[in-house]
Amino acid sequence: MTSIIAFIFVFGVLVTVHEFGHFIAAKRAGVLVREFSIGMGPKILRFNRHHTAYTIRILPVGGYVRMAGMDEEADLEPGQRVRLLTNENNVVTQIDTQVDVAGQGIAFNVDHADLVDDLVLVGYLENDDAMHRMRVDREATIIEKDGTTLQVAPRETWFQSAKVWKRMVINIAGPLMNFILALIVFSGLGFTLPAVNLNEPIVGHVQDNMPAKSAGLKTGDRITAINDTKIHEWADIANAISTNQGETVNVKVSRQDQQRNFKLTPKTISENGQETHLLGIEIQMHKDFNSRLKYGFVQTLDTTKRVLYALSHLFVGGFSLDKLGGPVSIAKATSSVAQTGFINILGFMALLSINLGIMNLLPIPALDGGKIILNLLELIRRKPLPASFETGVTIVGAIFMVLLMLAVTVNDILR
């Protein structure tokens, strides 16, 4: 049960934050957000506020922001029967498609509906053979068959009607919020840990009976190079030592603004058939306020670099589905982390948030990154892309992503 709750919590927060980025950017750009949904499938909770329907759905495997004009079907079809509410000027204020459910309003058979440009309904009132043309209020609502109440969407409120740079901001905002979430979580963790490291190549402690101690390294030494390899962060030290396979190395150190050189032969330790080469030094830890605050930025940047490194090496040695993980892998990893405490769950969530942000920025149609590329092409051309081209590219990208997700999920289950 703990694992299930942890998975729902992590996935729910990641999706909510990502979609909130798109949502708030769309609102600021003047685009009508018709629905903000967390989860997929049947609704378990819904309410309306400021022209937007907010819904929570039963399956915690995603979410979406339904913006006016984006991949929408017609609100009403010719021949459809609805119920109408009107104001004192006989202008339609509500269109209820749930005609099989008891409700208020006058019955109306739709012959033609334009809820985008002219904002009119043409059809027949019940028990009246005369055709009527009724104006629709710009802020009228539509009650869909599943009970969701949506705002009508005049064309100027559509996503496509916004300036291209505003659409680009909307597309970027989702991944950007994932990075902001990671920054906030890592910064918060910095104040809960006993002490934090800033990934600086500064020696915090020298272990007894180890090569570094024998060579003369001291606490506070900043390692600047190992042989010809420049050292910029603590992780570079292990990489440099590993590259030299335990052979004697020349370690350059900055101590009190003076440069010193030390020759060390790492100590080799074998465990489970794997060799590890150690110098016997530990990273410097900090407890002050500024360092704890800085920890959030350091961890966010470091995690981003590690994710990008892993992504760049995805095809090294041949592509393999084993290098990818879907919801099943995430659920399994979350289950393992959940057993180690809430603090570790938060750290894992920050890691996943950065992963989600980066993956969504990949230039693949149907992902945010692909949409941004299309925005850039429109900026370069200085005119909209052909609708057929944009739709075709998006469909191809969506099919590719669905097939890839299915393959990854099946592979996760088999593993």
CSV table of C-alpha atoms in Angstrom, one decimal:
chain,number,residue,atom,x,y,z
A,1,MET,CA,0.0,0.0,0.0
A,2,THR,CA,2.9,2.4,0.8
A,3,SER,CA,4.4,1.7,-2.6
A,4,ILE,CA,1.0,2.4,-4.4
A,5,ILE,CA,0.5,5.6,-2.5
A,6,ALA,CA,4.1,6.7,-3.2
A,7,PHE,CA,3.7,6.0,-6.9
A,8,ILE,CA,0.4,7.9,-7.1
A,9,PHE,CA,1.9,10.8,-5.2
A,10,VAL,CA,5.0,11.1,-7.3
A,11,PHE,CA,3.3,10.6,-10.6
A,12,GLY,CA,0.5,12.9,-9.6
A,13,VAL,CA,2.8,15.7,-8.6
A,14,LEU,CA,4.9,15.4,-11.7
A,15,VAL,CA,1.9,15.5,-14.1
A,16,THR,CA,0.2,18.3,-12.2
A,17,VAL,CA,3.2,20.5,-12.2
A,18,HIS,CA,4.0,19.9,-15.8
A,19,GLU,CA,0.4,20.6,-17.0
A,20,PHE,CA,0.2,23.6,-14.7
A,21,GLY,CA,3.1,25.1,-16.6
A,22,HIS,CA,1.1,24.8,-19.9
A,23,PHE,CA,-2.0,26.0,-18.1
A,24,ILE,CA,-0.7,29.2,-16.5
A,25,ALA,CA,1.2,30.2,-19.7
A,26,ALA,CA,-2.0,29.6,-21.8
A,27,LYS,CA,-4.0,31.7,-19.4
A,28,ARG,CA,-1.5,34.5,-19.5
A,29,ALA,CA,-1.4,34.4,-23.3
A,30,GLY,CA,-5.2,34.8,-23.5
A,31,VAL,CA,-5.9,31.2,-24.6
A,32,LEU,CA,-9.0,29.7,-23.2
A,33,VAL,CA,-8.2,26.5,-21.2
A,34,ARG,CA,-11.4,24.5,-21.4
A,35,GLU,CA,-10.3,21.7,-19.1
A,36,PHE,CA,-7.4,21.0,-16.8
A,37,SER,CA,-7.3,17.3,-16.1
A,38,ILE,CA,-5.2,15.2,-13.7
A,39,GLY,CA,-5.4,11.5,-14.5
A,40,MET,CA,-7.1,9.7,-17.4
A,41,GLY,CA,-10.3,7.8,-17.8
A,42,PRO,CA,-13.6,8.3,-16.0
A,43,LYS,CA,-13.9,11.4,-13.8
A,44,ILE,CA,-14.1,11.1,-10.0
A,45,LEU,CA,-14.2,14.8,-9.3
A,46,ARG,CA,-14.9,18.0,-11.2
A,47,PHE,CA,-15.6,21.7,-10.7
A,48,ASN,CA,-15.6,24.9,-12.7
A,49,ARG,CA,-13.8,28.1,-12.0
A,50,HIS,CA,-12.9,31.1,-14.2
A,51,HIS,CA,-14.1,29.5,-17.4
A,52,THR,CA,-12.1,26.3,-16.9
A,53,ALA,CA,-13.3,22.8,-15.9
A,54,TYR,CA,-11.0,21.1,-13.4
A,55,THR,CA,-11.3,17.3,-13.4
A,56,ILE,CA,-9.6,14.5,-11.5
A,57,ARG,CA,-9.8,11.1,-13.3
A,58,ILE,CA,-9.4,7.6,-12.0
A,59,LEU,CA,-6.2,6.5,-13.7
A,60,PRO,CA,-3.1,8.3,-12.4
A,61,VAL,CA,-1.1,7.8,-15.6
A,62,GLY,CA,-1.1,11.3,-17.1
A,63,GLY,CA,-3.1,14.4,-17.5
A,64,TYR,CA,-3.8,17.2,-20.0
A,65,VAL,CA,-4.7,20.8,-20.6
A,66,ARG,CA,-7.5,21.1,-23.1
A,67,MET,CA,-6.9,24.4,-24.9
A,68,ALA,CA,-9.5,25.9,-27.2
A,69,GLY,CA,-9.0,24.9,-30.8
A,70,MET,CA,-6.5,22.1,-30.2
A,71,ASP,CA,-7.6,18.8,-31.7
A,72,GLU,CA,-11.2,19.4,-30.8
A,73,GLU,CA,-14.3,17.9,-32.3
A,74,ALA,CA,-17.3,20.0,-33.1
A,75,ASP,CA,-19.2,20.9,-29.9
A,76,LEU,CA,-22.6,20.2,-31.6
A,77,GLU,CA,-23.6,18.2,-34.7
A,78,PRO,CA,-26.5,18.8,-37.1
A,79,GLY,CA,-29.6,16.9,-35.9
A,80,GLN,CA,-28.4,16.8,-32.3
A,81,ARG,CA,-31.0,17.5,-29.6
A,82,VAL,CA,-30.1,19.8,-26.7
A,83,ARG,CA,-31.6,21.9,-24.0
A,84,LEU,CA,-31.1,25.7,-23.9
A,85,LEU,CA,-31.1,28.3,-21.2
A,86,THR,CA,-31.4,31.9,-22.3
A,87,ASN,CA,-31.2,35.3,-20.6
A,88,GLU,CA,-33.7,38.1,-20.7
A,89,ASN,CA,-32.5,39.1,-24.2
A,90,ASN,CA,-33.2,35.5,-25.5
A,91,VAL,CA,-29.4,35.0,-25.9
A,92,VAL,CA,-28.3,31.4,-25.2
A,93,THR,CA,-26.3,31.1,-22.0
A,94,GLN,CA,-26.2,27.3,-21.6
A,95,ILE,CA,-26.3,24.4,-23.9
A,96,ASP,CA,-27.1,21.1,-22.2
A,97,THR,CA,-26.4,17.9,-24.3
A,98,GLN,CA,-27.6,15.6,-21.5
A,99,VAL,CA,-31.2,15.5,-22.9
A,100,ASP,CA,-31.8,12.1,-21.3
A,101,VAL,CA,-31.2,13.5,-17.8
A,102,ALA,CA,-33.7,15.7,-16.1
A,103,GLY,CA,-32.8,19.4,-16.3
A,104,GLN,CA,-33.9,22.9,-17.0
A,105,GLY,CA,-34.2,24.6,-20.3
A,106,ILE,CA,-36.1,24.5,-23.6
A,107,ALA,CA,-35.7,21.6,-26.1
A,108,PHE,CA,-33.9,22.5,-29.3
A,109,ASN,CA,-33.0,20.4,-32.4
A,110,VAL,CA,-29.8,21.7,-34.0
A,111,ASP,CA,-29.7,22.2,-37.7
A,112,HIS,CA,-26.6,24.3,-37.8
A,113,ALA,CA,-24.2,25.5,-35.0
A,114,ASP,CA,-21.4,28.1,-35.2
A,115,LEU,CA,-19.9,28.5,-31.7
A,116,VAL,CA,-16.6,29.9,-33.1
A,117,ASP,CA,-17.2,32.8,-35.4
A,118,ASP,CA,-20.8,33.9,-35.6
A,119,LEU,CA,-21.8,32.4,-32.3
A,120,VAL,CA,-25.3,31.3,-33.4
A,121,LEU,CA,-27.5,28.2,-33.2
A,122,VAL,CA,-30.0,27.5,-36.0
A,123,GLY,CA,-32.7,24.9,-35.6
A,124,TYR,CA,-36.1,24.1,-34.3
A,125,LEU,CA,-37.7,24.6,-30.9
A,126,GLU,CA,-39.8,21.7,-29.6
A,127,ASN,CA,-43.3,21.6,-31.1
A,128,ASP,CA,-42.4,24.5,-33.5
A,129,ASP,CA,-41.9,23.9,-37.2
A,130,ALA,CA,-40.4,27.3,-37.7
A,131,MET,CA,-36.6,27.5,-38.0
A,132,HIS,CA,-35.1,29.8,-35.3
A,133,ARG,CA,-31.7,31.5,-35.3
A,134,MET,CA,-30.5,32.1,-31.8
A,135,ARG,CA,-27.5,34.2,-30.7
A,136,VAL,CA,-25.1,32.5,-28.2
A,137,ASP,CA,-23.4,34.5,-25.5
A,138,ARG,CA,-19.6,34.6,-25.7
A,139,GLU,CA,-19.4,33.2,-22.2
A,140,ALA,CA,-22.1,30.5,-22.6
A,141,THR,CA,-21.3,27.0,-21.4
A,142,ILE,CA,-21.8,23.6,-22.8
A,143,ILE,CA,-22.7,20.6,-20.7
A,144,GLU,CA,-21.2,17.5,-22.3
A,145,LYS,CA,-22.7,14.1,-22.2
A,146,ASP,CA,-20.4,13.0,-19.4
A,147,GLY,CA,-21.4,16.0,-17.3
A,148,THR,CA,-18.4,18.2,-17.9
A,149,THR,CA,-19.2,21.8,-18.2
A,150,LEU,CA,-17.1,23.7,-20.8
A,151,GLN,CA,-16.9,27.2,-22.0
A,152,VAL,CA,-17.7,28.0,-25.6
A,153,ALA,CA,-14.6,29.0,-27.5
A,154,PRO,CA,-14.7,31.9,-29.9
A,155,ARG,CA,-11.9,31.8,-32.4
A,156,GLU,CA,-9.9,34.6,-30.8
A,157,THR,CA,-9.5,32.5,-27.7
A,158,TRP,CA,-8.0,29.6,-29.6
A,159,PHE,CA,-4.4,28.4,-29.2
A,160,GLN,CA,-3.8,28.9,-32.9
A,161,SER,CA,-4.9,32.5,-32.6
A,162,ALA,CA,-2.2,33.4,-30.2
A,163,LYS,CA,1.0,35.0,-31.5
A,164,VAL,CA,3.7,32.4,-32.4
A,165,TRP,CA,6.0,33.5,-29.6
A,166,LYS,CA,3.2,33.1,-27.1
A,167,ARG,CA,2.5,29.6,-28.3
A,168,MET,CA,6.2,28.8,-27.9
A,169,VAL,CA,6.1,30.0,-24.3
A,170,ILE,CA,3.1,27.8,-23.7
A,171,ASN,CA,5.0,24.8,-25.1
A,172,ILE,CA,8.1,25.5,-23.1
A,173,ALA,CA,6.3,26.2,-19.8
A,174,GLY,CA,5.5,22.6,-19.1
A,175,PRO,CA,9.1,21.3,-19.1
A,176,LEU,CA,10.3,24.5,-17.4
A,177,MET,CA,7.9,23.8,-14.5
A,178,ASN,CA,9.5,20.4,-14.1
A,179,PHE,CA,12.9,22.0,-13.6
A,180,ILE,CA,11.5,24.5,-11.2
A,181,LEU,CA,9.9,21.6,-9.2
A,182,ALA,CA,13.3,19.9,-9.0
A,183,LEU,CA,15.0,23.1,-7.9
A,184,ILE,CA,12.4,23.6,-5.1
A,185,VAL,CA,12.5,20.0,-3.9
A,186,PHE,CA,16.4,19.9,-3.9
A,187,SER,CA,16.5,23.3,-2.1
A,188,GLY,CA,14.1,22.0,0.5
A,189,LEU,CA,16.1,18.8,1.0
A,190,GLY,CA,19.2,21.0,1.6
A,191,PHE,CA,17.6,22.2,4.8
A,192,THR,CA,16.6,18.7,6.0
A,193,LEU,CA,19.9,17.0,5.6
A,194,PRO,CA,22.5,17.1,8.4
A,195,ALA,CA,25.0,18.6,6.0
A,196,VAL,CA,25.3,19.1,2.2
A,197,ASN,CA,28.0,18.9,-0.4
A,198,LEU,CA,28.3,21.3,-3.3
A,199,ASN,CA,30.0,18.8,-5.6
A,200,GLU,CA,33.2,20.9,-5.4
A,201,PRO,CA,36.5,19.1,-5.7
A,202,ILE,CA,37.5,20.1,-2.1
A,203,VAL,CA,38.8,17.6,0.4
A,204,GLY,CA,36.7,17.5,3.5
A,205,HIS,CA,38.4,14.6,5.2
A,206,VAL,CA,41.5,12.5,4.6
A,207,GLN,CA,41.2,8.9,5.7
A,208,ASP,CA,43.9,7.2,7.8
A,209,ASN,CA,46.2,4.6,6.2
A,210,MET,CA,45.2,5.6,2.7
A,211,PRO,CA,47.3,6.9,-0.3
A,212,ALA,CA,46.1,10.5,0.1
A,213,LYS,CA,47.2,10.6,3.8
A,214,SER,CA,50.6,9.1,3.0
A,215,ALA,CA,51.1,11.6,0.1
A,216,GLY,CA,50.3,14.6,2.3
A,217,LEU,CA,46.9,15.8,1.1
A,218,LYS,CA,45.0,17.8,3.8
A,219,THR,CA,41.4,18.9,4.5
A,220,GLY,CA,40.6,22.0,2.5
A,221,ASP,CA,42.8,21.1,-0.5
A,222,ARG,CA,41.1,21.8,-3.9
A,223,ILE,CA,42.0,19.3,-6.5
A,224,THR,CA,42.5,21.0,-9.8
A,225,ALA,CA,43.9,18.3,-12.1
A,226,ILE,CA,44.8,14.6,-12.1
A,227,ASN,CA,47.5,14.0,-14.7
A,228,ASP,CA,46.3,16.0,-17.7
A,229,THR,CA,42.6,15.9,-16.8
A,230,LYS,CA,41.2,19.1,-15.4
A,231,ILE,CA,39.0,18.6,-12.4
A,232,HIS,CA,35.9,20.8,-12.2
A,233,GLU,CA,33.7,18.8,-9.8
A,234,TRP,CA,34.0,16.0,-7.3
A,235,ALA,CA,32.7,13.4,-9.7
A,236,ASP,CA,35.6,14.2,-12.1
A,237,ILE,CA,38.1,12.7,-9.5
A,238,ALA,CA,36.6,9.2,-9.5
A,239,ASN,CA,36.4,9.3,-13.3
A,240,ALA,CA,40.0,10.3,-13.7
A,241,ILE,CA,41.2,7.7,-11.2
A,242,SER,CA,39.1,5.0,-13.0
A,243,THR,CA,40.5,6.0,-16.4
A,244,ASN,CA,44.1,5.5,-15.2
A,245,GLN,CA,43.1,2.0,-13.9
A,246,GLY,CA,44.8,2.4,-10.5
A,247,GLU,CA,48.2,3.5,-11.8
A,248,THR,CA,50.2,6.2,-10.1
A,249,VAL,CA,48.8,9.6,-10.9
A,250,ASN,CA,50.0,13.2,-10.5
A,251,VAL,CA,47.5,15.1,-8.4
A,252,LYS,CA,47.5,18.9,-8.6
A,253,VAL,CA,46.2,20.8,-5.6
A,254,SER,CA,45.5,24.4,-4.7
A,255,ARG,CA,46.3,25.0,-1.1
A,256,GLN,CA,46.0,28.5,0.3
A,257,ASP,CA,46.5,30.0,-3.2
A,258,GLN,CA,49.6,27.9,-3.8
A,259,GLN,CA,49.8,25.1,-6.3
A,260,ARG,CA,51.2,21.8,-5.1
A,261,ASN,CA,51.8,18.4,-6.8
A,262,PHE,CA,51.4,15.0,-5.2
A,263,LYS,CA,52.1,11.6,-6.7
A,264,LEU,CA,49.6,8.9,-5.5
A,265,THR,CA,49.1,5.3,-6.2
A,266,PRO,CA,45.4,4.5,-5.6
A,267,LYS,CA,44.5,1.6,-3.4
A,268,THR,CA,42.7,-1.1,-5.3
A,269,ILE,CA,39.8,-2.9,-3.7
A,270,SER,CA,38.1,-5.9,-5.3
A,271,GLU,CA,34.5,-6.6,-4.5
A,272,ASN,CA,32.1,-9.0,-6.3
A,273,GLY,CA,34.6,-9.3,-9.1
A,274,GLN,CA,34.9,-5.5,-9.6
A,275,GLU,CA,37.9,-3.4,-8.8
A,276,THR,CA,37.6,0.0,-7.2
A,277,HIS,CA,40.5,2.5,-7.0
A,278,LEU,CA,40.5,4.7,-3.9
A,279,LEU,CA,42.6,7.7,-2.8
A,280,GLY,CA,41.1,7.9,0.7
A,281,ILE,CA,39.5,11.3,0.6
A,282,GLU,CA,35.9,12.5,1.3
A,283,ILE,CA,34.1,15.5,-0.1
A,284,GLN,CA,33.8,18.7,1.9
A,285,MET,CA,30.4,19.1,3.7
A,286,HIS,CA,28.6,22.3,4.6
A,287,LYS,CA,26.0,23.3,7.2
A,288,ASP,CA,25.7,27.0,6.7
A,289,PHE,CA,22.5,28.6,5.3
A,290,ASN,CA,23.9,29.8,2.0
A,291,SER,CA,25.4,26.4,1.2
A,292,ARG,CA,22.1,24.7,1.9
A,293,LEU,CA,20.3,27.1,-0.4
A,294,LYS,CA,23.0,26.7,-3.1
A,295,TYR,CA,22.6,22.9,-2.8
A,296,GLY,CA,19.3,23.0,-4.7
A,297,PHE,CA,20.9,24.7,-7.7
A,298,VAL,CA,23.9,22.4,-7.6
A,299,GLN,CA,21.8,19.3,-7.5
A,300,THR,CA,19.5,20.4,-10.2
A,301,LEU,CA,22.4,21.3,-12.5
A,302,ASP,CA,24.3,18.1,-11.7
A,303,THR,CA,21.2,15.9,-12.2
A,304,THR,CA,20.4,17.6,-15.5
A,305,LYS,CA,24.0,16.9,-16.7
A,306,ARG,CA,23.7,13.3,-15.7
A,307,VAL,CA,20.4,12.8,-17.5
A,308,LEU,CA,21.8,14.5,-20.6
A,309,TYR,CA,24.9,12.3,-20.4
A,310,ALA,CA,22.7,9.1,-20.2
A,311,LEU,CA,20.5,10.3,-23.0
A,312,SER,CA,23.6,11.0,-25.3
A,313,HIS,CA,24.8,7.5,-24.6
A,314,LEU,CA,21.5,5.9,-25.3
A,315,PHE,CA,22.6,4.7,-28.7
A,316,VAL,CA,26.3,4.0,-27.8
A,317,GLY,CA,26.9,0.3,-28.3
A,318,GLY,CA,23.5,-0.1,-30.1
A,319,PHE,CA,20.0,0.9,-29.2
A,320,SER,CA,18.3,-1.3,-26.6
A,321,LEU,CA,14.9,-1.1,-24.9
A,322,ASP,CA,16.7,-2.1,-21.7
A,323,LYS,CA,18.1,1.4,-21.6
A,324,LEU,CA,14.6,2.8,-21.4
A,325,GLY,CA,12.0,2.6,-18.7
A,326,GLY,CA,8.3,3.3,-18.7
A,327,PRO,CA,5.6,3.5,-16.1
A,328,VAL,CA,6.3,-0.1,-14.9
A,329,SER,CA,9.9,0.7,-14.3
A,330,ILE,CA,9.0,3.9,-12.5
A,331,ALA,CA,6.5,2.1,-10.3
A,332,LYS,CA,9.1,-0.5,-9.4
A,333,ALA,CA,11.8,2.1,-8.6
A,334,THR,CA,9.2,4.1,-6.6
A,335,SER,CA,8.3,1.0,-4.7
A,336,SER,CA,12.0,0.5,-3.7
A,337,VAL,CA,12.5,4.1,-2.8
A,338,ALA,CA,9.3,4.2,-0.8
A,339,GLN,CA,10.8,1.7,1.7
A,340,THR,CA,13.6,4.2,2.5
A,341,GLY,CA,11.5,7.1,3.7
A,342,PHE,CA,9.7,10.2,2.5
A,343,ILE,CA,12.9,12.3,2.1
A,344,ASN,CA,14.2,9.8,-0.4
A,345,ILE,CA,10.9,9.8,-2.2
A,346,LEU,CA,11.2,13.6,-2.7
A,347,GLY,CA,14.7,13.2,-4.0
A,348,PHE,CA,13.6,10.5,-6.5
A,349,MET,CA,10.6,12.7,-7.5
A,350,ALA,CA,13.0,15.6,-8.3
A,351,LEU,CA,15.2,13.3,-10.4
A,352,LEU,CA,12.1,12.1,-12.3
A,353,SER,CA,10.9,15.7,-12.8
A,354,ILE,CA,14.2,16.6,-14.5
A,355,ASN,CA,13.9,13.4,-16.6
A,356,LEU,CA,10.4,14.4,-17.6
A,357,GLY,CA,11.4,17.9,-18.5
A,358,ILE,CA,14.3,16.8,-20.7
A,359,MET,CA,12.4,14.1,-22.4
A,360,ASN,CA,9.5,16.5,-23.3
A,361,LEU,CA,12.0,18.9,-24.9
A,362,LEU,CA,13.3,16.3,-27.4
A,363,PRO,CA,12.5,17.4,-30.9
A,364,ILE,CA,10.0,14.7,-31.6
A,365,PRO,CA,6.6,15.7,-33.0
A,366,ALA,CA,3.8,15.4,-30.4
A,367,LEU,CA,6.2,16.2,-27.6
A,368,ASP,CA,6.7,19.8,-26.4
A,369,GLY,CA,10.1,19.9,-28.1
A,370,GLY,CA,8.7,19.0,-31.5
A,371,LYS,CA,6.0,21.7,-31.1
A,372,ILE,CA,8.7,24.2,-30.3
A,373,ILE,CA,10.5,23.2,-33.5
A,374,LEU,CA,7.3,23.9,-35.5
A,375,ASN,CA,7.0,27.3,-33.8
A,376,LEU,CA,10.6,28.1,-34.8
A,377,LEU,CA,9.9,27.1,-38.4
A,378,GLU,CA,6.8,29.4,-38.4
A,379,LEU,CA,9.0,32.2,-37.0
A,380,ILE,CA,11.5,31.7,-39.8
A,381,ARG,CA,8.9,31.5,-42.5
A,382,ARG,CA,7.0,34.5,-41.0
A,383,LYS,CA,3.7,32.8,-41.8
A,384,PRO,CA,1.8,29.8,-40.4
A,385,LEU,CA,2.8,26.3,-41.5
A,386,PRO,CA,0.3,24.4,-43.7
A,387,ALA,CA,-2.3,22.9,-41.4
A,388,SER,CA,-2.0,19.5,-43.2
A,389,PHE,CA,1.8,19.5,-42.7
A,390,GLU,CA,1.5,20.3,-39.0
A,391,THR,CA,-1.2,17.8,-38.4
A,392,GLY,CA,0.6,15.0,-40.4
A,393,VAL,CA,3.9,15.5,-38.5
A,394,THR,CA,2.1,15.5,-35.2
A,395,ILE,CA,0.2,12.3,-36.0
A,396,VAL,CA,3.4,10.5,-37.1
A,397,GLY,CA,5.1,11.7,-33.9
A,398,ALA,CA,2.2,10.5,-31.7
A,399,ILE,CA,2.1,7.1,-33.4
A,400,PHE,CA,5.8,6.7,-32.8
A,401,MET,CA,5.6,7.7,-29.2
A,402,VAL,CA,2.6,5.3,-28.6
A,403,LEU,CA,4.5,2.4,-30.2
A,404,LEU,CA,7.6,3.2,-28.3
A,405,MET,CA,5.7,3.4,-25.0
A,406,LEU,CA,4.0,0.0,-25.7
A,407,ALA,CA,7.4,-1.6,-26.5
A,408,VAL,CA,9.0,-0.2,-23.4
A,409,THR,CA,6.1,-1.2,-21.2
A,410,VAL,CA,6.1,-4.8,-22.6
A,411,ASN,CA,9.8,-5.0,-22.2
A,412,ASP,CA,9.5,-3.7,-18.6
A,413,ILE,CA,7.0,-6.4,-17.8
A,414,LEU,CA,9.1,-9.2,-19.3
A,415,ARG,CA,12.1,-8.0,-17.3
